[in-house]
PDB file of C-alpha atoms in Angstrom:
ATOM      1  CA  MET A   1      45.016  45.876 -42.067  1.00 47.00           C
ATOM      2  CA  LYS A   2      43.464  49.368 -43.286  1.00 47.00           C
ATOM      3  CA  THR A   3      45.344  52.659 -43.540  1.00 49.00           C
ATOM      4  CA  SER A   4      43.458  54.222 -41.130  1.00 50.00           C
ATOM      5  CA  HIS A   5      44.056  51.311 -38.410  1.00 51.00           C
ATOM      6  CA  LEU A   6      47.656  51.985 -39.079  1.00 47.00           C
ATOM      7  CA  LEU A   7      47.538  55.499 -38.651  1.00 48.00           C
ATOM      8  CA  LEU A   8      45.567  54.947 -35.199  1.00 51.00           C
ATOM      9  CA  ALA A   9      48.272  52.534 -34.009  1.00 53.00           C
ATOM     10  CA  CYS A  10      51.478  54.592 -35.065  1.00 51.00           C
ATOM     11  CA  CYS A  11      49.407  57.572 -33.240  1.00 51.00           C
ATOM     12  CA  LEU A  12      48.851  55.722 -30.287  1.00 50.00           C
ATOM     13  CA  LEU A  13      52.715  54.804 -30.311  1.00 49.00           C
ATOM     14  CA  ALA A  14      54.040  58.222 -30.486  1.00 48.00           C
ATOM     15  CA  SER A  15      51.626  59.364 -27.639  1.00 50.00           C
ATOM     16  CA  VAL A  16      52.702  56.795 -25.518  1.00 45.00           C
ATOM     17  CA  GLY A  17      56.572  57.693 -26.192  1.00 47.00           C
ATOM     18  CA  ALA A  18      55.966  61.297 -25.541  1.00 45.00           C
ATOM     19  CA  LEU A  19      54.654  60.496 -21.988  1.00 41.00           C
ATOM     20  CA  ALA A  20      56.783  58.150 -21.171  1.00 42.00           C
ATOM     21  CA  GLY A  21      59.918  61.140 -21.532  1.00 42.00           C
ATOM     22  CA  PHE A  22      61.090  59.478 -24.718  1.00 42.00           C
ATOM     23  CA  THR A  23      62.321  61.853 -28.275  1.00 41.00           C
ATOM     24  CA  HIS A  24      60.268  60.377 -30.674  1.00 41.00           C
ATOM     25  CA  ALA A  25      62.480  60.208 -33.814  1.00 42.00           C
ATOM     26  CA  GLY A  26      59.879  58.570 -36.408  1.00 45.00           C
ATOM     27  CA  LEU A  27      58.921  54.959 -36.625  1.00 44.00           C
ATOM     28  CA  GLU A  28      59.338  52.255 -39.623  1.00 44.00           C
ATOM     29  CA  ILE A  29      58.737  48.465 -39.758  1.00 43.00           C
ATOM     30  CA  ARG A  30      60.594  46.968 -42.122  1.00 45.00           C
ATOM     31  CA  GLY A  31      59.246  44.171 -42.489  1.00 43.00           C
ATOM     32  CA  LEU A  32      55.830  45.323 -43.522  1.00 44.00           C
ATOM     33  CA  GLY A  33      57.279  48.322 -45.173  1.00 46.00           C
ATOM     34  CA  ILE A  34      55.800  50.667 -43.073  1.00 46.00           C
ATOM     35  CA  SER A  35      57.090  54.027 -42.323  1.00 47.00           C
ATOM     36  CA  ALA A  36      55.977  57.294 -40.419  1.00 48.00           C
ATOM     37  CA  ALA A  37      57.599  60.598 -40.129  1.00 50.00           C
ATOM     38  CA  PRO A  38      58.463  61.806 -36.693  1.00 51.00           C
ATOM     39  CA  ALA A  39      55.616  63.422 -34.871  1.00 49.00           C
ATOM     40  CA  LYS A  40      55.874  66.992 -33.064  1.00 52.00           C
ATOM     41  CA  PHE A  41      54.727  67.896 -29.835  1.00 49.00           C
ATOM     42  CA  ALA A  42      54.091  71.052 -27.760  1.00 51.00           C
ATOM     43  CA  LYS A  43      53.251  71.454 -24.202  1.00 52.00           C
ATOM     44  CA  ASP A  44      50.142  72.361 -22.555  1.00 50.00           C
ATOM     45  CA  SER A  45      49.063  74.571 -20.013  1.00 52.00           C
ATOM     46  CA  ALA A  46      49.971  72.018 -17.472  1.00 50.00           C
ATOM     47  CA  GLY A  47      53.445  71.091 -18.748  1.00 51.00           C
ATOM     48  CA  SER A  48      52.334  67.592 -20.465  1.00 48.00           C
ATOM     49  CA  SER A  49      53.182  66.977 -23.708  1.00 47.00           C
ATOM     50  CA  ILE A  50      50.107  66.971 -26.886  1.00 47.00           C
ATOM     51  CA  LEU A  51      50.684  66.103 -30.165  1.00 49.00           C
ATOM     52  CA  LYS A  52      50.646  68.778 -32.301  1.00 50.00           C
ATOM     53  CA  ASP A  53      50.484  67.249 -35.663  1.00 52.00           C
ATOM     54  CA  HIS A  54      51.534  64.524 -37.718  1.00 50.00           C
ATOM     55  CA  LYS A  55      51.783  63.251 -41.156  1.00 53.00           C
ATOM     56  CA  ALA A  56      50.014  60.621 -42.690  1.00 52.00           C
ATOM     57  CA  VAL A  57      51.316  56.997 -42.720  1.00 54.00           C
ATOM     58  CA  THR A  58      52.463  55.353 -45.983  1.00 60.00           C
ATOM     59  CA  VAL A  59      52.361  51.421 -46.790  1.00 59.00           C
ATOM     60  CA  LYS A  60      55.105  50.606 -49.152  1.00 66.00           C
ATOM     61  CA  GLU A  61      54.896  47.053 -51.090  1.00 68.00           C
ATOM     62  CA  ASN A  62      57.989  44.907 -49.587  1.00 69.00           C
ATOM     63  CA  PRO A  63      59.599  43.674 -52.705  1.00 68.00           C
ATOM     64  CA  ALA A  64      61.101  40.934 -50.298  1.00 63.00           C
ATOM     65  CA  ALA A  65      57.828  39.500 -49.796  1.00 66.00           C
ATOM     66  CA  LYS A  66      57.274  38.883 -53.673  1.00 72.00           C
ATOM     67  CA  GLU A  67      60.766  37.082 -53.817  1.00 76.00           C
ATOM     68  CA  LYS A  68      60.858  33.580 -53.971  1.00 78.00           C
ATOM     69  CA  LEU A  69      62.877  31.479 -51.760  1.00 80.00           C
ATOM     70  CA  GLN A  70      65.190  28.783 -53.159  1.00 83.00           C
ATOM     71  CA  ALA A  71      65.123  25.345 -51.613  1.00 81.00           C
ATOM     72  CA  LEU A  72      67.673  24.610 -48.965  1.00 86.00           C
ATOM     73  CA  GLY A  73      68.262  20.990 -50.835  1.00 87.00           C
ATOM     74  CA  PRO A  74      66.718  18.555 -53.321  1.00 87.00           C
ATOM     75  CA  ILE A  75      63.208  18.147 -53.344  1.00 86.00           C
ATOM     76  CA  TYR A  76      61.529  14.802 -54.227  1.00 86.00           C
ATOM     77  CA  PRO A  77      57.841  13.703 -54.774  1.00 86.00           C
ATOM     78  CA  ILE A  78      56.114  12.005 -52.079  1.00 84.00           C
ATOM     79  CA  ALA A  79      56.497   8.287 -52.774  1.00 84.00           C
ATOM     80  CA  GLU A  80      55.073   6.449 -50.118  1.00 87.00           C
ATOM     81  CA  PRO A  81      50.888   5.513 -50.838  1.00 85.00           C
ATOM     82  CA  ASP A  82      48.487   7.484 -48.555  1.00 89.00           C
ATOM     83  CA  LEU A  83      47.683   4.869 -45.659  1.00 90.00           C
ATOM     84  CA  LEU A  84      43.959   5.834 -45.742  1.00 92.00           C
ATOM     85  CA  GLU A  85      43.789   4.847 -49.273  1.00 90.00           C
ATOM     86  CA  LEU A  86      45.588   1.765 -48.697  1.00 91.00           C
ATOM     87  CA  PHE A  87      43.444   0.956 -45.912  1.00 92.00           C
ATOM     88  CA  MET A  88      40.228   1.119 -48.097  1.00 93.00           C
ATOM     89  CA  GLU A  89      41.768  -0.783 -50.873  1.00 92.00           C
ATOM     90  CA  ARG A  90      42.753  -3.970 -48.625  1.00 92.00           C
ATOM     91  CA  ILE A  91      39.053  -3.614 -47.339  1.00 92.00           C
ATOM     92  CA  ASN A  92      37.352  -3.386 -50.743  1.00 92.00           C
ATOM     93  CA  GLN A  93      39.969  -6.536 -51.746  1.00 92.00           C
ATOM     94  CA  LEU A  94      38.692  -8.466 -48.415  1.00 91.00           C
ATOM     95  CA  LYS A  95      34.891  -7.550 -49.417  1.00 91.00           C
ATOM     96  CA  SER A  96      35.045  -8.738 -52.997  1.00 92.00           C
ATOM     97  CA  SER A  97      36.480 -11.924 -52.000  1.00 92.00           C
ATOM     98  CA  GLY A  98      34.109 -12.496 -49.088  1.00 91.00           C
ATOM     99  CA  GLN A  99      37.027 -12.886 -46.327  1.00 92.00           C
ATOM    100  CA  TYR A 100      35.614  -9.522 -44.587  1.00 90.00           C
ATOM    101  CA  GLN A 101      32.172 -11.065 -43.706  1.00 92.00           C
ATOM    102  CA  LYS A 102      34.009 -14.639 -43.397  1.00 92.00           C
ATOM    103  CA  ARG A 103      36.193 -13.058 -40.635  1.00 92.00           C
ATOM    104  CA  PHE A 104      33.356 -10.833 -39.230  1.00 91.00           C
ATOM    105  CA  ASP A 105      31.136 -13.934 -38.725  1.00 92.00           C
ATOM    106  CA  GLN A 106      33.846 -15.810 -37.244  1.00 92.00           C
ATOM    107  CA  GLU A 107      35.022 -13.039 -34.492  1.00 93.00           C
ATOM    108  CA  LYS A 108      30.688 -12.521 -33.930  1.00 92.00           C
ATOM    109  CA  GLN A 109      30.636 -16.109 -32.932  1.00 92.00           C
ATOM    110  CA  LYS A 110      33.701 -15.724 -30.669  1.00 91.00           C
ATOM    111  CA  ILE A 111      32.605 -12.877 -28.904  1.00 91.00           C
ATOM    112  CA  ALA A 112      29.327 -15.096 -28.331  1.00 89.00           C
ATOM    113  CA  GLU A 113      30.957 -18.054 -27.386  1.00 89.00           C
ATOM    114  CA  LEU A 114      33.068 -15.962 -24.344  1.00 87.00           C
ATOM    115  CA  MET A 115      29.749 -14.498 -23.348  1.00 86.00           C
ATOM    116  CA  ARG A 116      28.175 -17.866 -23.024  1.00 87.00           C
ATOM    117  CA  ASN A 117      31.363 -19.849 -21.390  1.00 88.00           C
ATOM    118  CA  PRO A 118      33.805 -17.078 -20.220  1.00 92.00           C
ATOM    119  CA  PRO A 119      37.404 -18.629 -19.063  1.00 93.00           C
ATOM    120  CA  ALA A 120      37.146 -20.324 -15.918  1.00 93.00           C
ATOM    121  CA  VAL A 121      39.104 -19.386 -12.934  1.00 94.00           C
ATOM    122  CA  VAL A 122      42.348 -20.888 -12.544  1.00 92.00           C
ATOM    123  CA  GLY A 123      44.032 -22.001  -9.513  1.00 92.00           C
ATOM    124  CA  LEU A 124      40.983 -23.135  -7.397  1.00 95.00           C
ATOM    125  CA  ALA A 125      40.788 -26.777  -5.921  1.00 95.00           C
ATOM    126  CA  LYS A 126      37.868 -28.386  -4.498  1.00 95.00           C
ATOM    127  CA  ALA A 127      36.926 -27.690  -0.733  1.00 95.00           C
ATOM    128  CA  GLN A 128      37.513 -31.064   1.314  1.00 94.00           C
ATOM    129  CA  GLU A 129      36.362 -29.480   4.553  1.00 94.00           C
ATOM    130  CA  ILE A 130      34.761 -26.415   6.303  1.00 94.00           C
ATOM    131  CA  ARG A 131      36.849 -23.125   6.578  1.00 94.00           C
ATOM    132  CA  ILE A 132      35.854 -20.219   8.031  1.00 93.00           C
ATOM    133  CA  TRP A 133      37.642 -17.146   7.929  1.00 92.00           C
ATOM    134  CA  PRO A 134      36.559 -13.159   8.469  1.00 89.00           C
ATOM    135  CA  LEU A 135      36.301 -10.445   5.777  1.00 86.00           C
ATOM    136  CA  GLU A 136      38.948  -7.756   6.589  1.00 77.00           C
ATOM    137  CA  ALA A 137      39.638  -4.546   4.527  1.00 69.00           C
ATOM    138  CA  SER A 138      43.042  -4.497   2.773  1.00 66.00           C
ATOM    139  CA  ILE A 139      45.193  -1.997   4.661  1.00 63.00           C
ATOM    140  CA  PRO A 140      48.506  -1.255   3.119  1.00 63.00           C
ATOM    141  CA  GLU A 141      51.424  -2.289   5.442  1.00 63.00           C
ATOM    142  CA  THR A 142      53.298   1.176   4.576  1.00 70.00           C
ATOM    143  CA  LEU A 143      50.959   3.155   6.561  1.00 66.00           C
ATOM    144  CA  PRO A 144      51.790   4.747   9.529  1.00 78.00           C
ATOM    145  CA  GLU A 145      51.288   3.351  12.779  1.00 76.00           C
ATOM    146  CA  SER A 146      48.769   5.582  13.686  1.00 75.00           C
ATOM    147  CA  LEU A 147      46.713   4.968  10.739  1.00 75.00           C
ATOM    148  CA  LEU A 148      46.758   1.242  11.143  1.00 68.00           C
ATOM    149  CA  ARG A 149      45.489   1.553  14.759  1.00 71.00           C
ATOM    150  CA  GLN A 150      42.708   3.926  13.000  1.00 72.00           C
ATOM    151  CA  ALA A 151      42.104   1.216  10.129  1.00 66.00           C
ATOM    152  CA  ALA A 152      41.695  -1.498  12.470  1.00 67.00           C
ATOM    153  CA  SER A 153      39.316  -0.321  14.613  1.00 68.00           C
ATOM    154  CA  VAL A 154      36.911   0.329  11.656  1.00 71.00           C
ATOM    155  CA  GLU A 155      34.351  -2.544  10.800  1.00 74.00           C
ATOM    156  CA  MET A 156      33.553  -3.886   7.761  1.00 75.00           C
ATOM    157  CA  PRO A 157      30.124  -3.365   6.538  1.00 80.00           C
ATOM    158  CA  ARG A 158      27.484  -5.986   6.234  1.00 84.00           C
ATOM    159  CA  ILE A 159      27.165  -7.850   3.171  1.00 84.00           C
ATOM    160  CA  SER A 160      23.722  -7.438   1.694  1.00 89.00           C
ATOM    161  CA  ARG A 161      23.483 -10.683   0.278  1.00 90.00           C
ATOM    162  CA  GLU A 162      25.120 -14.040   0.314  1.00 92.00           C
ATOM    163  CA  LEU A 163      27.282 -14.645  -2.437  1.00 95.00           C
ATOM    164  CA  ILE A 164      27.607 -18.368  -3.490  1.00 95.00           C
ATOM    165  CA  PHE A 165      30.732 -19.333  -5.583  1.00 97.00           C
ATOM    166  CA  ILE A 166      30.461 -22.845  -7.409  1.00 96.00           C
ATOM    167  CA  ASP A 167      32.234 -24.625 -10.499  1.00 96.00           C
ATOM    168  CA  GLY A 168      28.942 -24.878 -12.648  1.00 94.00           C
ATOM    169  CA  THR A 169      30.479 -28.068 -14.536  1.00 94.00           C
ATOM    170  CA  ASP A 170      30.186 -29.529 -11.166  1.00 94.00           C
ATOM    171  CA  LYS A 171      26.803 -31.693 -10.479  1.00 94.00           C
ATOM    172  CA  ALA A 172      27.460 -31.864  -6.649  1.00 95.00           C
ATOM    173  CA  GLU A 173      28.242 -27.915  -6.155  1.00 95.00           C
ATOM    174  CA  LEU A 174      24.915 -27.510  -8.551  1.00 95.00           C
ATOM    175  CA  ASP A 175      22.834 -29.186  -5.945  1.00 94.00           C
ATOM    176  CA  ALA A 176      24.541 -27.576  -2.917  1.00 94.00           C
ATOM    177  CA  ALA A 177      23.826 -24.113  -4.303  1.00 94.00           C
ATOM    178  CA  LYS A 178      20.084 -24.828  -5.384  1.00 94.00           C
ATOM    179  CA  ALA A 179      19.910 -26.459  -1.544  1.00 93.00           C
ATOM    180  CA  ILE A 180      20.998 -22.871  -0.307  1.00 93.00           C
ATOM    181  CA  ALA A 181      19.310 -21.001  -2.832  1.00 91.00           C
ATOM    182  CA  ALA A 182      16.250 -22.602  -1.974  1.00 90.00           C
ATOM    183  CA  GLN A 183      16.724 -21.633   1.763  1.00 90.00           C
ATOM    184  CA  ARG A 184      18.309 -17.878   1.033  1.00 89.00           C
ATOM    185  CA  SER A 185      16.058 -16.929  -1.584  1.00 85.00           C
ATOM    186  CA  ASP A 186      17.969 -13.296  -1.741  1.00 89.00           C
ATOM    187  CA  SER A 187      21.611 -15.162  -2.521  1.00 92.00           C
ATOM    188  CA  ARG A 188      23.455 -14.511  -5.468  1.00 94.00           C
ATOM    189  CA  VAL A 189      25.185 -17.664  -7.387  1.00 96.00           C
ATOM    190  CA  VAL A 190      28.589 -16.812  -8.982  1.00 96.00           C
ATOM    191  CA  LEU A 191      30.470 -19.000 -11.346  1.00 96.00           C
ATOM    192  CA  VAL A 192      34.149 -19.857 -11.467  1.00 96.00           C
ATOM    193  CA  ASN A 193      33.506 -21.851 -14.332  1.00 95.00           C
ATOM    194  CA  GLY A 194      31.159 -23.350 -16.751  1.00 93.00           C
ATOM    195  CA  SER A 195      28.200 -22.084 -19.035  1.00 93.00           C
ATOM    196  CA  ILE A 196      26.155 -18.936 -17.518  1.00 93.00           C
ATOM    197  CA  GLY A 197      22.963 -20.166 -19.583  1.00 91.00           C
ATOM    198  CA  GLU A 198      22.715 -23.750 -19.047  1.00 93.00           C
ATOM    199  CA  THR A 199      23.442 -23.119 -15.104  1.00 94.00           C
ATOM    200  CA  SER A 200      20.713 -20.528 -15.070  1.00 93.00           C
ATOM    201  CA  ARG A 201      18.328 -22.727 -16.936  1.00 93.00           C
ATOM    202  CA  THR A 202      19.442 -25.535 -14.309  1.00 92.00           C
ATOM    203  CA  LEU A 203      18.886 -23.355 -11.019  1.00 93.00           C
ATOM    204  CA  ASN A 204      16.203 -21.548 -12.319  1.00 92.00           C
ATOM    205  CA  ARG A 205      17.894 -18.067 -11.208  1.00 92.00           C
ATOM    206  CA  ARG A 206      19.767 -15.255 -12.805  1.00 93.00           C
ATOM    207  CA  ILE A 207      23.735 -16.066 -12.431  1.00 94.00           C
ATOM    208  CA  PHE A 208      26.662 -14.274 -12.443  1.00 95.00           C
ATOM    209  CA  PHE A 209      30.366 -14.687 -13.361  1.00 95.00           C
ATOM    210  CA  ASP A 210      33.855 -13.954 -11.838  1.00 95.00           C
ATOM    211  CA  GLN A 211      35.476 -12.949 -14.648  1.00 91.00           C
ATOM    212  CA  GLY A 212      39.328 -13.311 -14.465  1.00 91.00           C
ATOM    213  CA  GLY A 213      39.089 -14.200 -10.632  1.00 93.00           C
ATOM    214  CA  SER A 214      38.782 -10.663  -9.567  1.00 92.00           C
ATOM    215  CA  LEU A 215      36.375 -11.450  -6.596  1.00 92.00           C
ATOM    216  CA  THR A 216      37.990 -14.964  -5.265  1.00 93.00           C
ATOM    217  CA  ARG A 217      41.252 -13.398  -5.202  1.00 91.00           C
ATOM    218  CA  LEU A 218      39.972 -10.033  -3.334  1.00 87.00           C
ATOM    219  CA  PHE A 219      37.739 -12.333  -0.589  1.00 90.00           C
ATOM    220  CA  GLY A 220      40.328 -14.829  -0.397  1.00 91.00           C
ATOM    221  CA  ILE A 221      38.515 -18.016  -1.767  1.00 94.00           C
ATOM    222  CA  HIS A 222      40.389 -20.606  -2.428  1.00 95.00           C
ATOM    223  CA  ALA A 223      38.587 -23.405  -3.061  1.00 95.00           C
ATOM    224  CA  THR A 224      34.749 -24.139  -4.293  1.00 95.00           C
ATOM    225  CA  PRO A 225      31.935 -24.434  -3.300  1.00 96.00           C
ATOM    226  CA  ALA A 226      32.088 -21.118  -0.972  1.00 96.00           C
ATOM    227  CA  ILE A 227      29.792 -18.763   0.292  1.00 95.00           C
ATOM    228  CA  LEU A 228      29.848 -14.722   1.826  1.00 94.00           C
ATOM    229  CA  PHE A 229      27.587 -14.200   4.493  1.00 92.00           C
ATOM    230  CA  ASN A 230      27.140 -12.405   7.653  1.00 90.00           C
ATOM    231  CA  GLY A 231      28.633 -14.060  10.766  1.00 85.00           C
ATOM    232  CA  THR A 232      27.708 -13.263  14.411  1.00 84.00           C
ATOM    233  CA  ASP A 233      31.675 -11.562  14.066  1.00 82.00           C
ATOM    234  CA  GLY A 234      30.884  -9.600  10.900  1.00 85.00           C
ATOM    235  CA  PRO A 235      31.176 -10.440   7.029  1.00 90.00           C
ATOM    236  CA  SER A 236      32.578 -13.793   6.637  1.00 91.00           C
ATOM    237  CA  GLY A 237      33.859 -16.049   3.983  1.00 93.00           C
ATOM    238  CA  MET A 238      33.277 -19.877   4.083  1.00 94.00           C
ATOM    239  CA  GLU A 239      34.543 -22.923   1.861  1.00 95.00           C
ATOM    240  CA  PHE A 240      32.290 -26.207   2.441  1.00 95.00           C
ATOM    241  CA  PRO A 241      32.278 -29.465   0.740  1.00 95.00           C
ATOM    242  CA  PRO A 242      28.957 -30.012  -0.795  1.00 94.00           C
ATOM    243  CA  ARG A 243      27.997 -32.650   1.467  1.00 92.00           C
ATOM    244  CA  GLU A 244      27.700 -30.135   4.539  1.00 91.00           C
ATOM    245  CA  VAL A 245      25.153 -27.927   3.060  1.00 90.00           C
ATOM    246  CA  GLN A 246      23.347 -28.057   6.253  1.00 89.00           C
ATOM    247  CA  SER A 247      26.154 -26.941   8.393  1.00 86.00           C
ATOM    248  CA  VAL A 248      26.401 -24.147   5.969  1.00 87.00           C
ATOM    249  CA  LEU A 249      22.798 -23.217   6.724  1.00 88.00           C
ATOM    250  CA  SER A 250      23.121 -23.418  10.190  1.00 85.00           C
ATOM    251  CA  ASN A 251      25.798 -21.182  10.440  1.00 79.00           C
ATOM    252  CA  LEU A 252      23.487 -18.519   8.432  1.00 80.00           C
ATOM    253  CA  LEU A 253      22.069 -15.634  10.408  1.00 63.00           C
TER     254      LEU A 253
END
């Protein structure tokens, strides 16, 4: 801080102290070695205190600032290796030995295989008979009674298109999906098992996959093949044996 700035700050402090009715006896900032002589004030015609004169502020070098502090305990050099340098050294070793590219290719192939054949949804059976159920919103039972009544009165929105859930490794289910899709061109086929690419070529259409079984759990599907559709009473789900394709088509609006 420049001397002019310090002088201005000291003058302002002195003026504030005088206006507040305090006696100014001088200013000293010990840590910085800054001191100022007491300022003199006089009364103006209105009776207010005004600064009459002042002495220049002097900035003295503090000897303690040059003093080297002593250590409070023993000091040791850093013995641990730099983590970044250790990491780069390990990477360079793997690259020079060819292991880096080998592991990279392995992970690349693993990811590609997961994209072609995602993990199958577990816990699903083969449908042995037709089961139809209404699709309802999931409403927490802990809600107050008034909110439960209001939620129950809200109608489920219509499904924009039918969703057909099948096991892509089962030929009978593939044939059932193909027959439904031929009549319902706007429907979507969702796999719960099998290869996305092979099923897409077999059905000659875009294929989706229920990764992690999130959709089957959400809509209460327990067996395949199954279809979600808009029934006469609202959105519904249906599980059916592959041989009952005509019965399924007759239920679709």
